[in-house]
């Protein structure tokens, strides 16, 4: 059986969710996820750590909602993945507008301007952008499979797995996929 590089399915090192940056194991299986795509393989990979408590319930919930039918090979002729700047973080990957001052760095109170304390007056908070997985760019055009739209990069990652098949027959609006040696879930694109 082909060895799969699970690290490619993990969150980037810039992501503030450290528990998603490396594969982890639970109940005799190894998992990798970045919050958009989840991969489960049989057996415990030596490099994987034990599952973080904060992810166990989410993991079990997603896996319980995977489709149990209608798995088909991925559509032929998938388009090339075009990357565009992430609008949520302005291509920075790690900044978001401060919610206290709405990104202005100052706020008015009784006619006076004050520097915003939570962001030190700069208007943004350093935090990993979860829309782009802290990369700064997102897929341009989405890929439609069934009734759902997906990021093309994740569909291409699934297509590279041995004997990959996908199903959108879930009532949970998540695609399930299977491949030789495992299975996974793919969240639809929301924007």
PDB file of C-alpha atoms in Angstrom:
ATOM      1  CA  UNK A   1       0.000   0.000   0.000  1.00  0.00           C
ATOM      2  CA  UNK A   2       1.187   3.501  -0.877  1.00  0.00           C
ATOM      3  CA  UNK A   3       2.384   5.718   2.012  1.00  0.00           C
ATOM      4  CA  UNK A   4       0.432   8.967   2.141  1.00  0.00           C
ATOM      5  CA  UNK A   5       2.006  12.236   3.255  1.00  0.00           C
ATOM      6  CA  UNK A   6      -0.552  13.289   5.873  1.00  0.00           C
ATOM      7  CA  UNK A   7       1.229  16.557   6.639  1.00  0.00           C
ATOM      8  CA  UNK A   8      -0.188  18.097   3.455  1.00  0.00           C
ATOM      9  CA  UNK A   9      -3.674  17.849   5.002  1.00  0.00           C
ATOM     10  CA  UNK A  10      -2.654  19.605   8.241  1.00  0.00           C
ATOM     11  CA  UNK A  11      -2.899  23.291   9.124  1.00  0.00           C
ATOM     12  CA  UNK A  12       0.098  25.466   8.292  1.00  0.00           C
ATOM     13  CA  UNK A  13       2.675  26.343  10.931  1.00  0.00           C
ATOM     14  CA  UNK A  14       1.271  29.904  10.936  1.00  0.00           C
ATOM     15  CA  UNK A  15      -2.129  28.629  12.081  1.00  0.00           C
ATOM     16  CA  UNK A  16      -2.740  29.385  15.758  1.00  0.00           C
ATOM     17  CA  UNK A  17      -4.504  26.032  16.202  1.00  0.00           C
ATOM     18  CA  UNK A  18      -1.327  24.100  17.035  1.00  0.00           C
ATOM     19  CA  UNK A  19      -3.293  20.875  17.542  1.00  0.00           C
ATOM     20  CA  UNK A  20      -4.054  20.853  13.771  1.00  0.00           C
ATOM     21  CA  UNK A  21      -0.467  21.365  12.608  1.00  0.00           C
ATOM     22  CA  UNK A  22       0.518  17.685  12.771  1.00  0.00           C
ATOM     23  CA  UNK A  23      -1.213  14.340  12.282  1.00  0.00           C
ATOM     24  CA  UNK A  24      -2.724  12.810  15.421  1.00  0.00           C
ATOM     25  CA  UNK A  25      -4.093   9.428  16.408  1.00  0.00           C
ATOM     26  CA  UNK A  26      -7.276   8.257  18.068  1.00  0.00           C
ATOM     27  CA  UNK A  27      -8.773   4.787  18.488  1.00  0.00           C
ATOM     28  CA  UNK A  28      -6.130   3.040  16.353  1.00  0.00           C
ATOM     29  CA  UNK A  29      -6.376   5.423  13.395  1.00  0.00           C
ATOM     30  CA  UNK A  30      -4.322   8.436  12.299  1.00  0.00           C
ATOM     31  CA  UNK A  31      -5.905  11.737  11.295  1.00  0.00           C
ATOM     32  CA  UNK A  32      -4.819  14.947   9.619  1.00  0.00           C
ATOM     33  CA  UNK A  33      -6.931  18.078   9.191  1.00  0.00           C
ATOM     34  CA  UNK A  34      -6.702  21.802   8.687  1.00  0.00           C
ATOM     35  CA  UNK A  35     -10.368  22.432   9.465  1.00  0.00           C
ATOM     36  CA  UNK A  36     -11.445  22.274   5.804  1.00  0.00           C
ATOM     37  CA  UNK A  37     -10.331  18.768   4.864  1.00  0.00           C
ATOM     38  CA  UNK A  38     -10.013  15.712   7.115  1.00  0.00           C
ATOM     39  CA  UNK A  39      -8.181  12.482   6.330  1.00  0.00           C
ATOM     40  CA  UNK A  40      -8.373   9.234   8.311  1.00  0.00           C
ATOM     41  CA  UNK A  41      -5.999   6.334   7.668  1.00  0.00           C
ATOM     42  CA  UNK A  42      -5.925   2.927   9.259  1.00  0.00           C
ATOM     43  CA  UNK A  43      -3.195   2.360  11.849  1.00  0.00           C
ATOM     44  CA  UNK A  44      -1.185   4.710  14.010  1.00  0.00           C
ATOM     45  CA  UNK A  45       1.610   6.576  12.286  1.00  0.00           C
ATOM     46  CA  UNK A  46       4.660   6.902  14.556  1.00  0.00           C
ATOM     47  CA  UNK A  47       4.978  10.666  13.998  1.00  0.00           C
ATOM     48  CA  UNK A  48       1.399  11.271  15.116  1.00  0.00           C
ATOM     49  CA  UNK A  49       0.601  12.555  18.596  1.00  0.00           C
ATOM     50  CA  UNK A  50      -2.439  11.657  20.661  1.00  0.00           C
ATOM     51  CA  UNK A  51      -5.591  13.563  19.699  1.00  0.00           C
ATOM     52  CA  UNK A  52      -6.154  16.873  21.456  1.00  0.00           C
ATOM     53  CA  UNK A  53      -9.314  16.902  23.591  1.00  0.00           C
ATOM     54  CA  UNK A  54     -10.610  19.979  21.742  1.00  0.00           C
ATOM     55  CA  UNK A  55     -10.799  18.098  18.437  1.00  0.00           C
ATOM     56  CA  UNK A  56     -12.198  14.693  19.482  1.00  0.00           C
ATOM     57  CA  UNK A  57     -15.905  15.627  19.617  1.00  0.00           C
ATOM     58  CA  UNK A  58     -15.693  17.580  16.351  1.00  0.00           C
ATOM     59  CA  UNK A  59     -13.890  14.681  14.690  1.00  0.00           C
ATOM     60  CA  UNK A  60     -16.455  12.104  15.791  1.00  0.00           C
ATOM     61  CA  UNK A  61     -19.341  14.365  14.727  1.00  0.00           C
ATOM     62  CA  UNK A  62     -17.960  14.908  11.225  1.00  0.00           C
ATOM     63  CA  UNK A  63     -17.164  11.220  10.733  1.00  0.00           C
ATOM     64  CA  UNK A  64     -20.659  10.212  11.868  1.00  0.00           C
ATOM     65  CA  UNK A  65     -22.162  12.407   9.131  1.00  0.00           C
ATOM     66  CA  UNK A  66     -20.131  11.045   6.225  1.00  0.00           C
ATOM     67  CA  UNK A  67     -22.231   9.674   3.376  1.00  0.00           C
ATOM     68  CA  UNK A  68     -22.596   5.905   3.315  1.00  0.00           C
ATOM     69  CA  UNK A  69     -23.521   5.629  -0.371  1.00  0.00           C
ATOM     70  CA  UNK A  70     -23.093   7.056  -3.862  1.00  0.00           C
ATOM     71  CA  UNK A  71     -19.270   7.204  -3.891  1.00  0.00           C
ATOM     72  CA  UNK A  72     -18.001   7.848  -7.409  1.00  0.00           C
ATOM     73  CA  UNK A  73     -14.643   8.614  -8.999  1.00  0.00           C
ATOM     74  CA  UNK A  74     -13.831  12.310  -9.088  1.00  0.00           C
ATOM     75  CA  UNK A  75     -14.988  14.131 -12.206  1.00  0.00           C
ATOM     76  CA  UNK A  76     -12.490  13.957 -15.076  1.00  0.00           C
ATOM     77  CA  UNK A  77     -10.767  17.092 -16.293  1.00  0.00           C
ATOM     78  CA  UNK A  78     -10.612  18.994 -13.039  1.00  0.00           C
ATOM     79  CA  UNK A  79      -9.632  22.608 -13.723  1.00  0.00           C
ATOM     80  CA  UNK A  80      -6.202  23.897 -12.769  1.00  0.00           C
ATOM     81  CA  UNK A  81      -6.248  25.552  -9.363  1.00  0.00           C
ATOM     82  CA  UNK A  82      -5.951  29.320  -9.613  1.00  0.00           C
ATOM     83  CA  UNK A  83      -5.011  31.118  -6.401  1.00  0.00           C
ATOM     84  CA  UNK A  84      -6.257  34.622  -5.552  1.00  0.00           C
ATOM     85  CA  UNK A  85      -5.612  36.933  -2.613  1.00  0.00           C
ATOM     86  CA  UNK A  86      -7.679  36.110   0.469  1.00  0.00           C
ATOM     87  CA  UNK A  87     -10.118  38.962   1.045  1.00  0.00           C
ATOM     88  CA  UNK A  88     -10.553  38.100   4.722  1.00  0.00           C
ATOM     89  CA  UNK A  89      -6.920  38.886   5.600  1.00  0.00           C
ATOM     90  CA  UNK A  90      -5.888  40.986   2.587  1.00  0.00           C
ATOM     91  CA  UNK A  91      -3.305  38.375   1.591  1.00  0.00           C
ATOM     92  CA  UNK A  92      -1.418  38.639   4.889  1.00  0.00           C
ATOM     93  CA  UNK A  93      -2.491  35.230   6.227  1.00  0.00           C
ATOM     94  CA  UNK A  94      -2.306  36.359   9.816  1.00  0.00           C
ATOM     95  CA  UNK A  95      -4.186  39.579  10.390  1.00  0.00           C
ATOM     96  CA  UNK A  96      -7.786  40.432  10.926  1.00  0.00           C
ATOM     97  CA  UNK A  97      -9.552  43.677  11.690  1.00  0.00           C
ATOM     98  CA  UNK A  98      -9.787  44.394  15.394  1.00  0.00           C
ATOM     99  CA  UNK A  99     -13.386  43.771  16.478  1.00  0.00           C
ATOM    100  CA  UNK A 100     -13.188  46.510  19.149  1.00  0.00           C
ATOM    101  CA  UNK A 101     -12.418  49.375  16.736  1.00  0.00           C
ATOM    102  CA  UNK A 102     -13.523  47.775  13.434  1.00  0.00           C
ATOM    103  CA  UNK A 103      -9.988  48.070  12.090  1.00  0.00           C
ATOM    104  CA  UNK A 104      -9.646  51.821  12.618  1.00  0.00           C
ATOM    105  CA  UNK A 105      -7.194  51.738  15.537  1.00  0.00           C
ATOM    106  CA  UNK A 106      -9.145  54.432  17.349  1.00  0.00           C
ATOM    107  CA  UNK A 107     -12.604  54.822  18.765  1.00  0.00           C
ATOM    108  CA  UNK A 108     -14.670  57.831  19.733  1.00  0.00           C
ATOM    109  CA  UNK A 109     -16.053  58.322  23.207  1.00  0.00           C
ATOM    110  CA  UNK A 110     -17.919  61.509  24.155  1.00  0.00           C
ATOM    111  CA  UNK A 111     -16.394  63.352  21.198  1.00  0.00           C
ATOM    112  CA  UNK A 112     -12.769  62.345  21.890  1.00  0.00           C
ATOM    113  CA  UNK A 113     -10.580  59.919  19.932  1.00  0.00           C
ATOM    114  CA  UNK A 114      -8.844  57.193  21.914  1.00  0.00           C
ATOM    115  CA  UNK A 115      -6.296  54.611  20.791  1.00  0.00           C
ATOM    116  CA  UNK A 116      -7.846  51.169  20.851  1.00  0.00           C
ATOM    117  CA  UNK A 117      -6.337  49.129  23.692  1.00  0.00           C
ATOM    118  CA  UNK A 118      -6.976  45.564  22.357  1.00  0.00           C
ATOM    119  CA  UNK A 119      -5.003  46.261  19.141  1.00  0.00           C
ATOM    120  CA  UNK A 120      -2.654  48.953  20.494  1.00  0.00           C
ATOM    121  CA  UNK A 121      -4.081  51.435  17.990  1.00  0.00           C
ATOM    122  CA  UNK A 122      -2.954  49.575  14.862  1.00  0.00           C
ATOM    123  CA  UNK A 123      -6.423  48.374  13.800  1.00  0.00           C
ATOM    124  CA  UNK A 124      -5.643  44.688  13.444  1.00  0.00           C
ATOM    125  CA  UNK A 125      -4.956  41.714  15.646  1.00  0.00           C
ATOM    126  CA  UNK A 126      -2.283  39.202  14.732  1.00  0.00           C
ATOM    127  CA  UNK A 127      -4.180  35.972  14.370  1.00  0.00           C
ATOM    128  CA  UNK A 128      -4.096  33.207  11.791  1.00  0.00           C
ATOM    129  CA  UNK A 129      -6.697  33.639   9.074  1.00  0.00           C
ATOM    130  CA  UNK A 130      -8.892  30.557   9.043  1.00  0.00           C
ATOM    131  CA  UNK A 131     -10.394  31.346   5.629  1.00  0.00           C
ATOM    132  CA  UNK A 132      -7.078  30.765   3.845  1.00  0.00           C
ATOM    133  CA  UNK A 133      -5.417  28.487   6.422  1.00  0.00           C
ATOM    134  CA  UNK A 134      -2.931  31.319   7.137  1.00  0.00           C
ATOM    135  CA  UNK A 135      -1.525  31.164   3.595  1.00  0.00           C
ATOM    136  CA  UNK A 136      -2.825  34.518   2.318  1.00  0.00           C
ATOM    137  CA  UNK A 137      -4.477  33.155  -0.807  1.00  0.00           C
ATOM    138  CA  UNK A 138      -7.536  31.069  -1.616  1.00  0.00           C
ATOM    139  CA  UNK A 139      -8.732  29.120  -4.613  1.00  0.00           C
ATOM    140  CA  UNK A 140     -10.252  31.256  -7.341  1.00  0.00           C
ATOM    141  CA  UNK A 141     -13.101  29.450  -9.059  1.00  0.00           C
ATOM    142  CA  UNK A 142     -14.739  26.697  -7.018  1.00  0.00           C
ATOM    143  CA  UNK A 143     -15.213  23.123  -8.234  1.00  0.00           C
ATOM    144  CA  UNK A 144     -18.798  21.828  -8.294  1.00  0.00           C
ATOM    145  CA  UNK A 145     -19.363  18.216  -7.340  1.00  0.00           C
ATOM    146  CA  UNK A 146     -23.016  17.272  -7.109  1.00  0.00           C
ATOM    147  CA  UNK A 147     -24.853  20.168  -5.481  1.00  0.00           C
ATOM    148  CA  UNK A 148     -21.893  21.507  -3.500  1.00  0.00           C
ATOM    149  CA  UNK A 149     -18.951  23.816  -4.302  1.00  0.00           C
ATOM    150  CA  UNK A 150     -15.423  23.013  -3.089  1.00  0.00           C
ATOM    151  CA  UNK A 151     -11.990  24.598  -3.108  1.00  0.00           C
ATOM    152  CA  UNK A 152     -10.156  23.193  -6.110  1.00  0.00           C
ATOM    153  CA  UNK A 153      -6.905  22.693  -4.174  1.00  0.00           C
ATOM    154  CA  UNK A 154      -8.601  20.240  -1.801  1.00  0.00           C
ATOM    155  CA  UNK A 155     -10.333  18.385  -4.636  1.00  0.00           C
ATOM    156  CA  UNK A 156      -6.929  18.042  -6.354  1.00  0.00           C
ATOM    157  CA  UNK A 157      -5.437  16.684  -3.101  1.00  0.00           C
ATOM    158  CA  UNK A 158      -8.183  14.062  -2.917  1.00  0.00           C
ATOM    159  CA  UNK A 159      -7.709  13.184  -6.592  1.00  0.00           C
ATOM    160  CA  UNK A 160      -4.033  12.415  -5.874  1.00  0.00           C
ATOM    161  CA  UNK A 161      -4.976   9.720  -3.341  1.00  0.00           C
ATOM    162  CA  UNK A 162      -4.986   6.086  -4.566  1.00  0.00           C
ATOM    163  CA  UNK A 163      -8.392   4.966  -5.916  1.00  0.00           C
ATOM    164  CA  UNK A 164     -10.143   8.100  -4.625  1.00  0.00           C
ATOM    165  CA  UNK A 165     -13.930   8.326  -4.761  1.00  0.00           C
ATOM    166  CA  UNK A 166     -16.215  11.091  -3.462  1.00  0.00           C
ATOM    167  CA  UNK A 167     -19.850  11.412  -2.390  1.00  0.00           C
ATOM    168  CA  UNK A 168     -21.968  14.465  -1.632  1.00  0.00           C
ATOM    169  CA  UNK A 169     -24.946  12.367  -0.472  1.00  0.00           C
ATOM    170  CA  UNK A 170     -24.678  13.599   3.126  1.00  0.00           C
ATOM    171  CA  UNK A 171     -27.451  15.455   4.919  1.00  0.00           C
ATOM    172  CA  UNK A 172     -24.738  17.400   6.773  1.00  0.00           C
ATOM    173  CA  UNK A 173     -23.456  19.315   3.680  1.00  0.00           C
ATOM    174  CA  UNK A 174     -20.053  17.677   3.857  1.00  0.00           C
ATOM    175  CA  UNK A 175     -18.529  15.501   1.157  1.00  0.00           C
ATOM    176  CA  UNK A 176     -17.142  12.140   2.087  1.00  0.00           C
ATOM    177  CA  UNK A 177     -14.309  10.539   0.222  1.00  0.00           C
ATOM    178  CA  UNK A 178     -12.684   7.142   0.299  1.00  0.00           C
ATOM    179  CA  UNK A 179      -9.332   5.954  -0.965  1.00  0.00           C
ATOM    180  CA  UNK A 180      -7.180   2.877  -0.655  1.00  0.00           C
ATOM    181  CA  UNK A 181      -6.338   2.706   3.064  1.00  0.00           C
ATOM    182  CA  UNK A 182      -8.654   5.379   4.396  1.00  0.00           C
ATOM    183  CA  UNK A 183     -11.446   7.888   4.139  1.00  0.00           C
ATOM    184  CA  UNK A 184     -12.062  11.559   4.741  1.00  0.00           C
ATOM    185  CA  UNK A 185     -14.343  14.562   4.755  1.00  0.00           C
ATOM    186  CA  UNK A 186     -14.295  17.790   2.783  1.00  0.00           C
ATOM    187  CA  UNK A 187     -16.157  20.894   3.864  1.00  0.00           C
ATOM    188  CA  UNK A 188     -17.898  22.824   1.099  1.00  0.00           C
ATOM    189  CA  UNK A 189     -16.790  26.287   0.112  1.00  0.00           C
ATOM    190  CA  UNK A 190     -18.901  28.901   1.891  1.00  0.00           C
ATOM    191  CA  UNK A 191     -17.903  32.056   0.000  1.00  0.00           C
TER     192      UNK A 191
END
